[in-house]
mmCIF file of C-alpha atoms and ligand atoms in Angstrom:
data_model
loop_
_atom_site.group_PDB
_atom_site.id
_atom_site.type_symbol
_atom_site.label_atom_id
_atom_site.label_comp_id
_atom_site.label_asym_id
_atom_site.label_seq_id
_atom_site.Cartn_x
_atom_site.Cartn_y
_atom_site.Cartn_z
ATOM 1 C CA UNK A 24 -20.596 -12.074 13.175
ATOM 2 C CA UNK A 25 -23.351 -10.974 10.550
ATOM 3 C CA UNK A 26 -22.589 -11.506 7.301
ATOM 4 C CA UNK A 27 -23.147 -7.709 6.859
ATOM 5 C CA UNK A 28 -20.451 -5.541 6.184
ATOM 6 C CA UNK A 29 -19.992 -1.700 6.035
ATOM 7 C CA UNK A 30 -17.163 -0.899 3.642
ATOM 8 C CA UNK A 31 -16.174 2.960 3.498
ATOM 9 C CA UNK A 32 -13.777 4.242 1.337
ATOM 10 C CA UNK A 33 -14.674 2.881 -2.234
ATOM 11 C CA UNK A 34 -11.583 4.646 -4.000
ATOM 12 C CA UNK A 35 -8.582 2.604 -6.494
ATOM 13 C CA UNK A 36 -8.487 0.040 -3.634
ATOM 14 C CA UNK A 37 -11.789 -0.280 -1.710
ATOM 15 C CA UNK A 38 -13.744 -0.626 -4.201
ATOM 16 C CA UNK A 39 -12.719 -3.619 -6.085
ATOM 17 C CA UNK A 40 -12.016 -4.925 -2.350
ATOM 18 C CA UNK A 41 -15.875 -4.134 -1.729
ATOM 19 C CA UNK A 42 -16.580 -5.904 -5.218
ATOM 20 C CA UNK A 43 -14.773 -9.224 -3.960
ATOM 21 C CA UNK A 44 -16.797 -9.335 -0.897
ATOM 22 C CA UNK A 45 -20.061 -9.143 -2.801
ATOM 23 C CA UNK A 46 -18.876 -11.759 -5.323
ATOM 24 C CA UNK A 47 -18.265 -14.025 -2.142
ATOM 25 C CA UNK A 48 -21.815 -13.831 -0.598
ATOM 26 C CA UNK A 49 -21.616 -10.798 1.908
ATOM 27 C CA UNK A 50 -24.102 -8.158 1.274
ATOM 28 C CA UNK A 51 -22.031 -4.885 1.485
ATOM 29 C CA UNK A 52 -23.120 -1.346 2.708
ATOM 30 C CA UNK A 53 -20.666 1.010 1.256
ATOM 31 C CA UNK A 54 -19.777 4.418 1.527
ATOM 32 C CA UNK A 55 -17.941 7.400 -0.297
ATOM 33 C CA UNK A 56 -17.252 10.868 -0.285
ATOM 34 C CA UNK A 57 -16.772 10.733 -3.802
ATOM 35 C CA UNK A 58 -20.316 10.227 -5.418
ATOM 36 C CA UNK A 59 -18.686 8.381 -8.595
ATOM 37 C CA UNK A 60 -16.660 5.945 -6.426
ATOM 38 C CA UNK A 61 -20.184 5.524 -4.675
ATOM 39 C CA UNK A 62 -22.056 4.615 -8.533
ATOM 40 C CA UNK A 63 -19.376 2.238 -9.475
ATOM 41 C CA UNK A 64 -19.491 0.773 -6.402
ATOM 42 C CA UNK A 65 -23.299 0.154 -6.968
ATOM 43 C CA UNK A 66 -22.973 -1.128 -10.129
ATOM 44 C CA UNK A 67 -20.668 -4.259 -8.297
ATOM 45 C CA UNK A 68 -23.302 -5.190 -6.629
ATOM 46 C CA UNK A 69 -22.654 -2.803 -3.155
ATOM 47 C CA UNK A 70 -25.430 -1.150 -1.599
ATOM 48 C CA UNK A 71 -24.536 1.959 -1.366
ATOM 49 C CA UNK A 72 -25.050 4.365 1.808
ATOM 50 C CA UNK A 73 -25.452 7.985 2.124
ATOM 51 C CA UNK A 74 -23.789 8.022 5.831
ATOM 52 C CA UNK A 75 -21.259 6.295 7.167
ATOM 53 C CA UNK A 76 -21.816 5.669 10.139
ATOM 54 C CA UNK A 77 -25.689 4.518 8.838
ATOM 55 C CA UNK A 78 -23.530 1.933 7.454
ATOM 56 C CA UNK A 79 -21.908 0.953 10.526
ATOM 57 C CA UNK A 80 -25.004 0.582 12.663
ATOM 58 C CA UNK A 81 -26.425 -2.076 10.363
ATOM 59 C CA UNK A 82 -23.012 -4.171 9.956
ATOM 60 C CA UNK A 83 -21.407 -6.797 12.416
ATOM 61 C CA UNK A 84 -18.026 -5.869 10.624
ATOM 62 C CA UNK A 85 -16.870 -2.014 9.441
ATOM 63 C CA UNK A 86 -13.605 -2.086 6.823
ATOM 64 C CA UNK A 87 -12.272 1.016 6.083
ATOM 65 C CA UNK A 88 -9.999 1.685 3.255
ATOM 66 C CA UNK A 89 -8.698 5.490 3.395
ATOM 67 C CA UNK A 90 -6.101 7.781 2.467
ATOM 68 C CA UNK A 91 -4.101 8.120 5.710
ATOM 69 C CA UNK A 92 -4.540 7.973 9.237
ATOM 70 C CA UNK A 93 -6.449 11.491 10.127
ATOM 71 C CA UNK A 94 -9.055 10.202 7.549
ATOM 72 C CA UNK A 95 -9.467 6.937 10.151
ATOM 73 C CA UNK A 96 -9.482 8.731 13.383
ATOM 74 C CA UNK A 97 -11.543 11.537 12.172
ATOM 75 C CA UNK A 98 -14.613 9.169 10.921
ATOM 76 C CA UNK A 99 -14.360 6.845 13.873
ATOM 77 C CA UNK A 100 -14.418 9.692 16.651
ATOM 78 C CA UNK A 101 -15.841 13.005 15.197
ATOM 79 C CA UNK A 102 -18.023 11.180 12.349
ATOM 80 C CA UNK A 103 -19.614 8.968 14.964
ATOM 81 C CA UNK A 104 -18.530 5.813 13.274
ATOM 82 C CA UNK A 105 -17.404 4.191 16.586
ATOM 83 C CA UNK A 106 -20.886 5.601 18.600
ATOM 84 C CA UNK A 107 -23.412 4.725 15.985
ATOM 85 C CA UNK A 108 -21.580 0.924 15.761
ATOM 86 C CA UNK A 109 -23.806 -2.007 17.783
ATOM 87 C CA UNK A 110 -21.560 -2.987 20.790
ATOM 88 C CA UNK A 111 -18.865 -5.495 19.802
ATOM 89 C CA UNK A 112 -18.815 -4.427 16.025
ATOM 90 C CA UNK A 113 -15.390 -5.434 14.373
ATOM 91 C CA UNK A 114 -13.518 -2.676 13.066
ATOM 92 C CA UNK A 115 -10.841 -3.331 10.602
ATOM 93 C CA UNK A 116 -9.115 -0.635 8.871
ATOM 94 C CA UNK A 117 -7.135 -2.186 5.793
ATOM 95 C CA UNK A 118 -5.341 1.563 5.564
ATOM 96 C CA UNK A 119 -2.113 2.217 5.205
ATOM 97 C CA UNK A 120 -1.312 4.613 8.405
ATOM 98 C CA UNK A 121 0.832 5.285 10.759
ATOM 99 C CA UNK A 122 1.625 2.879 13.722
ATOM 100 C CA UNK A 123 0.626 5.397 15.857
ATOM 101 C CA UNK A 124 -2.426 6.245 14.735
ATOM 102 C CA UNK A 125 -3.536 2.759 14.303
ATOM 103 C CA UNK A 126 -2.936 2.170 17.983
ATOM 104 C CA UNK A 127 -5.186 5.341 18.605
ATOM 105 C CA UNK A 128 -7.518 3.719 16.338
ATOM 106 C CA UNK A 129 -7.554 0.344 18.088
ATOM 107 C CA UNK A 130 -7.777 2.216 21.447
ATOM 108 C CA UNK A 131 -10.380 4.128 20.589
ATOM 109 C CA UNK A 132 -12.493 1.382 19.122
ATOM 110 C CA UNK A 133 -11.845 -1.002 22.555
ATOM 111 C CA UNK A 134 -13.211 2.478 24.751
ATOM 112 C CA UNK A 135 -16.344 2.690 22.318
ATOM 113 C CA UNK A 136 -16.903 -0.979 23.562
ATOM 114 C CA UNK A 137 -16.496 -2.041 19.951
ATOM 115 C CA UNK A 138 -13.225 -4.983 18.682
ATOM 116 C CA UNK A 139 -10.128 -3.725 16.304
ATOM 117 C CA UNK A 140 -7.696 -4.766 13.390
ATOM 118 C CA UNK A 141 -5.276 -3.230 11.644
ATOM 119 C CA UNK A 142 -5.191 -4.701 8.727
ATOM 120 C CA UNK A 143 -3.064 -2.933 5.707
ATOM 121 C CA UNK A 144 -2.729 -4.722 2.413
ATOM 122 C CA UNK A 145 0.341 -5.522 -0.112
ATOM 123 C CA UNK A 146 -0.625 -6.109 -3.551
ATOM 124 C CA UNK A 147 -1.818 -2.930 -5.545
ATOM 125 C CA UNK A 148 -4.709 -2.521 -7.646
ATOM 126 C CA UNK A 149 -4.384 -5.621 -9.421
ATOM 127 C CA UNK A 150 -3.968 -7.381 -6.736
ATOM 128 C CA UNK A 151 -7.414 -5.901 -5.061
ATOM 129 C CA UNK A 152 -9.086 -6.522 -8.518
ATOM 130 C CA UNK A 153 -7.882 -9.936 -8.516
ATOM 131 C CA UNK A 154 -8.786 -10.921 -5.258
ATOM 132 C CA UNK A 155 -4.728 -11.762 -4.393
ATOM 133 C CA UNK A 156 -3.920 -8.994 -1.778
ATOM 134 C CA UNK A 157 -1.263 -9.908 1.284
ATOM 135 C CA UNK A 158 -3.322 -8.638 4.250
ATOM 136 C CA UNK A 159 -0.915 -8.140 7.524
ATOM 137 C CA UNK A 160 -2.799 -7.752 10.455
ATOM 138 C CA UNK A 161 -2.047 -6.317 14.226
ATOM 139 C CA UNK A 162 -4.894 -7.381 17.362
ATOM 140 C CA UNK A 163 -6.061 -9.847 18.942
ATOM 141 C CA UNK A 164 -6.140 -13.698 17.608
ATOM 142 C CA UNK A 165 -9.751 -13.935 18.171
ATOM 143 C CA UNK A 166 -10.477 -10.781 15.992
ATOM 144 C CA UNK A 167 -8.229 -12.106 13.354
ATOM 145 C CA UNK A 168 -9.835 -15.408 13.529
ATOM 146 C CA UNK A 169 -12.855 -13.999 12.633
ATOM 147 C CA UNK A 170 -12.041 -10.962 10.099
ATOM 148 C CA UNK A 171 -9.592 -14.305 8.272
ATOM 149 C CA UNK A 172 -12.758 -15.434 5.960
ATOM 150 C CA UNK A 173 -13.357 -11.763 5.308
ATOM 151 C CA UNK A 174 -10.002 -11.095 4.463
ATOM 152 C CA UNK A 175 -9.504 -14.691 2.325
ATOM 153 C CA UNK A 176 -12.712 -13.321 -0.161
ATOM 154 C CA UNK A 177 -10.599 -10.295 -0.956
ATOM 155 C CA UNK A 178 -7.001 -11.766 -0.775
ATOM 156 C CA UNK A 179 -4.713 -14.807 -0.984
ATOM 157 C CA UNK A 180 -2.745 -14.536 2.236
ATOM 158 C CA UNK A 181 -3.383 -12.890 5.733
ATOM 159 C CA UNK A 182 -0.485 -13.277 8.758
ATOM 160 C CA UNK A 183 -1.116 -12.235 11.959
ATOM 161 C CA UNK A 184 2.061 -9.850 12.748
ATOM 162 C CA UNK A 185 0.958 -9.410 16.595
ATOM 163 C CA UNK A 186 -0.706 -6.677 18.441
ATOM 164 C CA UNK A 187 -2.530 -3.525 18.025
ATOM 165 C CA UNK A 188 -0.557 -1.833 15.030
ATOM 166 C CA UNK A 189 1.619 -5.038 13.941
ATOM 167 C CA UNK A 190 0.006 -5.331 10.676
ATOM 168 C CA UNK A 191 0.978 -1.144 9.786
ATOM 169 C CA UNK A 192 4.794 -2.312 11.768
ATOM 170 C CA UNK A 193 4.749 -4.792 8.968
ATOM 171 C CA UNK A 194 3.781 -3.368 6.373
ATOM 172 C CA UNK A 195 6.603 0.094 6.921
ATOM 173 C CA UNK A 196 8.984 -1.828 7.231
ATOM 174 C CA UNK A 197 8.521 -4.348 4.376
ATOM 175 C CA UNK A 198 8.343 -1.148 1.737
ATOM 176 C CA UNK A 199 11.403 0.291 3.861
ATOM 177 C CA UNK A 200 13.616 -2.874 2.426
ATOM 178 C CA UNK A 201 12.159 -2.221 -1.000
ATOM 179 C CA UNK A 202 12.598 1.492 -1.225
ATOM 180 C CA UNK A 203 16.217 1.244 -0.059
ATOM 181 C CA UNK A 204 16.767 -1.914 -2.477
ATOM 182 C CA UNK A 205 15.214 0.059 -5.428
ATOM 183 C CA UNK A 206 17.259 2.748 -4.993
ATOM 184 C CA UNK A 207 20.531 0.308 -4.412
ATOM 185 C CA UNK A 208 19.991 -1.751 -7.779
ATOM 186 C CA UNK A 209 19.287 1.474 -9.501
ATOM 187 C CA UNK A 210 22.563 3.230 -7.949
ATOM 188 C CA UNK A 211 24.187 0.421 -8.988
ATOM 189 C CA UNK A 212 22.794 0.152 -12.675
ATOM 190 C CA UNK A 213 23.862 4.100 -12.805
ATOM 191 C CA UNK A 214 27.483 3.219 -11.758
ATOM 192 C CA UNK A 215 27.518 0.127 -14.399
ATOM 193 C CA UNK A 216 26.710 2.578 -17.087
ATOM 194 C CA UNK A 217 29.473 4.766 -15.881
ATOM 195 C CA UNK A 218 32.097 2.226 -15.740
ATOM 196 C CA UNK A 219 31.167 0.830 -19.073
ATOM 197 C CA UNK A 220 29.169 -2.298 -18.087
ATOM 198 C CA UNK A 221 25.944 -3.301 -19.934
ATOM 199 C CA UNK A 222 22.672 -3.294 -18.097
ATOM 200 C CA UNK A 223 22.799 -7.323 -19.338
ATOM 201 C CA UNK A 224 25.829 -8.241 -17.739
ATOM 202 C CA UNK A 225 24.944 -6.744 -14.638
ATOM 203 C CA UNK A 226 21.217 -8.261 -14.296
ATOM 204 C CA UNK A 227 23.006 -11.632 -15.557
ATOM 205 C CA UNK A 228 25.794 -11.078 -12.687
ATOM 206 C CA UNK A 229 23.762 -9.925 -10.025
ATOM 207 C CA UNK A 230 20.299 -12.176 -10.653
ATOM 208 C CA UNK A 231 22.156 -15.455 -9.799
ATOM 209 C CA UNK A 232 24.554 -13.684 -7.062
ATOM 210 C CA UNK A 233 23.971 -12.262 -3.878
ATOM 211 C CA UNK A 234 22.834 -8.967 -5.399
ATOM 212 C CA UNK A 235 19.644 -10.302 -6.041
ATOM 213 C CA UNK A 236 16.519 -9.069 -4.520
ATOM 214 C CA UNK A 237 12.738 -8.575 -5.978
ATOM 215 C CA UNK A 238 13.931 -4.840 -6.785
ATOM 216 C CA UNK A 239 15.999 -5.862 -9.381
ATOM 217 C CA UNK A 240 14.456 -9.337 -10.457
ATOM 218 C CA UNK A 241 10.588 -8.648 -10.764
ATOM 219 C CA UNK A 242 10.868 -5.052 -10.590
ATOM 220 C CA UNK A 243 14.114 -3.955 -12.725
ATOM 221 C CA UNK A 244 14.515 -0.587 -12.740
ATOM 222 C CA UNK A 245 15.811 -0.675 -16.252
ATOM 223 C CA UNK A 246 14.322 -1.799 -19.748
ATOM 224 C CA UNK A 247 15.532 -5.334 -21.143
ATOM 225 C CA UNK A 248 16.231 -7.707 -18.894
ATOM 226 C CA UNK A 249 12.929 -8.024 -17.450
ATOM 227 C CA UNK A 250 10.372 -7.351 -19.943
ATOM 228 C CA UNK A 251 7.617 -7.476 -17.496
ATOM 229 C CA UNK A 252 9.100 -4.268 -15.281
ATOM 230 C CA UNK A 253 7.639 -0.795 -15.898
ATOM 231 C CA UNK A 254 10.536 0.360 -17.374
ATOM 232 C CA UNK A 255 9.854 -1.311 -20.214
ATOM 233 C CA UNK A 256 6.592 0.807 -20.756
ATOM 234 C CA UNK A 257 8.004 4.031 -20.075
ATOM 235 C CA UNK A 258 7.693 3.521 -16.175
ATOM 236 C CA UNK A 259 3.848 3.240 -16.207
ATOM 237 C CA UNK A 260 2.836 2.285 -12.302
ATOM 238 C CA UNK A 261 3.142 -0.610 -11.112
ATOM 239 C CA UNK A 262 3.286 0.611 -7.687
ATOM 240 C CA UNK A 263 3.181 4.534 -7.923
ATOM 241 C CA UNK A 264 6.114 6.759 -6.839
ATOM 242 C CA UNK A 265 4.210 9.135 -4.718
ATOM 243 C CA UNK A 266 2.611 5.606 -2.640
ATOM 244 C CA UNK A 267 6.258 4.562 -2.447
ATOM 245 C CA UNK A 268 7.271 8.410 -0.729
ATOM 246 C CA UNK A 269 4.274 7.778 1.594
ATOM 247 C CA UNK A 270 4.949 4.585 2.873
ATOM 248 C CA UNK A 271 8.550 5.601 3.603
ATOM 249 C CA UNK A 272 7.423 9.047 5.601
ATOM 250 C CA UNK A 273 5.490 6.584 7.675
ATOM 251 C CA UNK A 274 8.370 4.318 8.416
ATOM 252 C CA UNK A 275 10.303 7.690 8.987
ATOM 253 C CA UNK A 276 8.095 8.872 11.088
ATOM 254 C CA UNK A 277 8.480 5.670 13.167
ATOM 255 C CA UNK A 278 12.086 5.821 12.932
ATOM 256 C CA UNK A 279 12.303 8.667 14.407
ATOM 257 C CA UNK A 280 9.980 8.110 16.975
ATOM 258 C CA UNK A 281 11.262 5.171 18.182
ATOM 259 C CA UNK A 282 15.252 6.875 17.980
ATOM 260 C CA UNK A 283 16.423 3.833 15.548
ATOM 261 C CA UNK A 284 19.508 4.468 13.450
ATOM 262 C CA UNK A 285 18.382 4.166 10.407
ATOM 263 C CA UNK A 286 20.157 6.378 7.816
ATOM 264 C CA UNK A 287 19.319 4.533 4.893
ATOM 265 C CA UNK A 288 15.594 4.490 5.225
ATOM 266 C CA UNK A 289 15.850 8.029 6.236
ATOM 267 C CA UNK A 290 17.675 8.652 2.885
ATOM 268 C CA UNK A 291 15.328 6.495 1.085
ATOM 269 C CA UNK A 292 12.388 8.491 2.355
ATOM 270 C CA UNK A 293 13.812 12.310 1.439
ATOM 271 C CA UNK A 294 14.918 10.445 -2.285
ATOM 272 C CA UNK A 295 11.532 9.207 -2.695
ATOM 273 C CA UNK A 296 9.689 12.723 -1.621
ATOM 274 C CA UNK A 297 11.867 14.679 -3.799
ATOM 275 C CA UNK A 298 11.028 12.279 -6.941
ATOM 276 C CA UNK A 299 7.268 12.028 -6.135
ATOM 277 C CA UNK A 300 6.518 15.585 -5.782
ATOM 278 C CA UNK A 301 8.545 16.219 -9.211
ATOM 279 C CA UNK A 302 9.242 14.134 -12.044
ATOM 280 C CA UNK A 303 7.975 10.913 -10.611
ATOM 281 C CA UNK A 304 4.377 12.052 -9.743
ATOM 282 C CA UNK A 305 2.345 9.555 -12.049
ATOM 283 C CA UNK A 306 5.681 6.955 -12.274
ATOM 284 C CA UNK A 307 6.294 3.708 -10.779
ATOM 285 C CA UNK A 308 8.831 4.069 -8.309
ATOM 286 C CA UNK A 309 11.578 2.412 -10.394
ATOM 287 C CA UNK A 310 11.443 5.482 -12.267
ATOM 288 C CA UNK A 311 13.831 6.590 -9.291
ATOM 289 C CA UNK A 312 16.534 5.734 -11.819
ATOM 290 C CA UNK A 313 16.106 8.279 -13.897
ATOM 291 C CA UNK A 314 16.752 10.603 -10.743
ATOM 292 C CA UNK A 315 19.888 8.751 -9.709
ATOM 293 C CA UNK A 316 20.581 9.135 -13.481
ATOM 294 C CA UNK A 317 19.769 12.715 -14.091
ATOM 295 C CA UNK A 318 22.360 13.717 -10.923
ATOM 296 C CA UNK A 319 24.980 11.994 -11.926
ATOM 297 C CA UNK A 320 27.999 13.604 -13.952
ATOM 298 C CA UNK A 321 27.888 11.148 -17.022
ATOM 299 C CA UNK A 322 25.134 11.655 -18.857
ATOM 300 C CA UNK A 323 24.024 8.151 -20.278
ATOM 301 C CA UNK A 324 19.803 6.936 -22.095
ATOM 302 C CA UNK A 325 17.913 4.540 -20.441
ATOM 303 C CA UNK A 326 19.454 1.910 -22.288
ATOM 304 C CA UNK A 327 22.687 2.853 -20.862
ATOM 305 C CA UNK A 328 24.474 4.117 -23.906
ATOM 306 C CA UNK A 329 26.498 7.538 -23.491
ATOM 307 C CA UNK A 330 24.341 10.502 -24.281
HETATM 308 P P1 LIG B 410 -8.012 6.316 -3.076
HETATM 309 O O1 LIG B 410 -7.692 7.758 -2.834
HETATM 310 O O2 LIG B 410 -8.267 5.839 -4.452
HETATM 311 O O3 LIG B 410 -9.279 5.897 -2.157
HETATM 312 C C1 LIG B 410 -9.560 6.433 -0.898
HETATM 313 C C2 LIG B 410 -11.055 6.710 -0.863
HETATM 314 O O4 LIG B 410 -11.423 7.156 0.457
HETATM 315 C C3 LIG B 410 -11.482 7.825 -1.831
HETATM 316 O O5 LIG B 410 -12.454 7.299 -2.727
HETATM 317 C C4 LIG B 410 -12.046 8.911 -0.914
HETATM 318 O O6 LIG B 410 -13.134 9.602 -1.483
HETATM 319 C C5 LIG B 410 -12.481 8.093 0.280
HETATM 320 N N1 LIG B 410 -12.626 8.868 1.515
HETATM 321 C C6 LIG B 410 -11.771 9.744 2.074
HETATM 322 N N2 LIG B 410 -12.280 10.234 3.230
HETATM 323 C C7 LIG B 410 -13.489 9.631 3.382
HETATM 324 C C8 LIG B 410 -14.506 9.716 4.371
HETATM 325 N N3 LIG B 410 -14.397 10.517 5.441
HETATM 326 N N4 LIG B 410 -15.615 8.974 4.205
HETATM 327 C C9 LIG B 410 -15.765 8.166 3.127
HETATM 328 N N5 LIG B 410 -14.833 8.037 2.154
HETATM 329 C C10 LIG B 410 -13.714 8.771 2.301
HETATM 330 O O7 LIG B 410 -6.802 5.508 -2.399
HETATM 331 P P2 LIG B 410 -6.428 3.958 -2.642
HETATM 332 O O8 LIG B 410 -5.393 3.862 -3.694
HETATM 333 O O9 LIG B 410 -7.683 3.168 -2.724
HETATM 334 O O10 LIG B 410 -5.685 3.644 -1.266
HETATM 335 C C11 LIG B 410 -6.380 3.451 -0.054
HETATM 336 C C12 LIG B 410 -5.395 3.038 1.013
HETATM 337 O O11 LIG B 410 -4.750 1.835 0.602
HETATM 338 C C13 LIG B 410 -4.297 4.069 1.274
HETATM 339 O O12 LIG B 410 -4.041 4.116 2.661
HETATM 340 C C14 LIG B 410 -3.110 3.524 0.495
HETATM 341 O O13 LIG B 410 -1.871 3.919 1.033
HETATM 342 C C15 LIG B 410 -3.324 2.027 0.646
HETATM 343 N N6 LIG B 410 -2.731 1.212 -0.427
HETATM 344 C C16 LIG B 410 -2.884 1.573 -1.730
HETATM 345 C C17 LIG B 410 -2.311 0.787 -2.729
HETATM 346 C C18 LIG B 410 -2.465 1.150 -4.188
HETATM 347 O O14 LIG B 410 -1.767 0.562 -5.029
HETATM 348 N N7 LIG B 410 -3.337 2.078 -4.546
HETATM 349 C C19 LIG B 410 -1.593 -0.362 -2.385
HETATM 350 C C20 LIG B 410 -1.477 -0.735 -1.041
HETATM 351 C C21 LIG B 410 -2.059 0.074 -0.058
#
């Protein structure tokens, strides 16, 4: 592979992403809609390009970093990415997307004559600035072999999930057992307050007993016992409510797709649109307390005193 690399899609994620790949040697065409995600870009130390798929014809490797799967299908077919690409050209999309249309994705790229990864990330701004991203990829092993020192500049930890889509598989359903364990912990915070227990008892209680889960111990939905967790700045993202409703209409969208019974991440999923299209729209999605809070019949603060 060339140690050129077309990155499009230079937005909260890509571009620091694009930033770590410069700092590690590659020389880096990017490109974005959005001319000031283009500039700051430029000022990292990308080159920046005014087409994308100019980009594409001059790289050996193409990572795209997008809002959802249309975006993906829609610049590798109708935008020409996948025609104007040298035959062979790795294309890893490091999306978030729907299984589905990542296995379009991958097909499409193999019937352009061109190689595939799926390639979504865990790890949030930070962890893109930081270079410290999760990557979880779906392919072939020799495509992953060779996107792995591409992916190690930009993160600490890349696994191999399987084939064609594996990496999106594993990514839905990771944030399905954290949406539906936010929402337990926080259900069960609610009912403590209601029943009269502090929120110190029950972190002490259910940190060291089999109630324990990220959710509650890195993440706690209320302020105190964690003073790290966003609810201790006024639920300041963190990992944004409206990212948590998308990944869980993805996973719904597989569940019901592939018929699986699955009423909790279904639940999870409607809970999490509701709050991210209202109250929740610029929270981290431990603000979901306040929702399980605010429909429950005993009114009680954030510190769980009676109101
Ligand atoms: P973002 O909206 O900040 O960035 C997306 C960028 O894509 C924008 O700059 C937009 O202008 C650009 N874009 C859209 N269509 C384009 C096109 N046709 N050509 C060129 N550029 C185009 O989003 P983000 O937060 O960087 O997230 C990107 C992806 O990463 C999403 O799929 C998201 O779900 C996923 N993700 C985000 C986070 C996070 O914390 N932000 C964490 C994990 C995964």
């Amino acid at each position: 592979m060339s140690d050129v690399i077309a990155f499009i899609g230079l937005g909260h994620m890509g571009g620091p992403m694009a930033a770590n790949l410069v700092k590690a040697g590659y020389r880096v065409l990017g490109h974005d809609l959005v001319a000031e995600s283009l500039a700051t870009a430029a000022s990292t130390g990308v080159e920046p390009v005014a087409f994308a798929a100019d980009a594409a014809a001059r790289a050996g490797l193409v990572i795209t970093m997008l809002p959802a799967g249309a975006h993906v299908l829609a610049l590798y077919r109708d935008q020409g990415l996948l025609a104007a690409a040298g035959p062979g050209t790795l294309f890893v999309d490091c999306s978030t997307i729907d299984v589905a249309d990542a296995r379009t994705a991958h097909e499409a790229a193999v019937a352009a004559g061109h190689r595939a990864l799926d390639a979504p990330v865990s790890g949030g701004v930070m962890g893109a600035e930081a270079a410290t991203l999760t990557f979880m990829a779906g392919g072939g092993t020799a495509e992953f072999a060779e996107a792995e020192p591409v992916l190690a500049a930009m993160g600490r930890k890349a696994v191999h999930c399987g084939a064609a889509g594996a990496g999106q598989a594993a990514k839905i359903c990771n944030n399905l057992i954290l949406g539906v364990s936010m929402i337990a912990v926080s259900e069960a915070f609610v009912l403590g307050e209601s029943l009269g227990l502090t929120h110190q008892a029950l972190f002490d209680v259910a940190s060291t007993a089999s109630g324990q889960c990220w959710a509650l111990t890195a993440n706690c939905p209320v302020p105190g016992p964690v003073p790290a967790s966003p609810a201790n700045r006024d639920y300041r993202p963190g990992f944004a409510a409206p990212l948590m409703a998308k990944d869980l209409g993805l996973a719904a969208n597989a569940i019901r797709e592939g018929g699986v019974d699955a009423a909790l991440g279904l639940a999870a999923a409607r809970m999490y649109a509701r709050f991210a299209a209202g109250t929740g729209a610029d929270q981290d999605f431990s603000g979901i307390v306040r929702a399980v809070r605010d429909g429950s019949a005993h009114p009680h603060d954030q510190n769980g005193t009676p109101a």
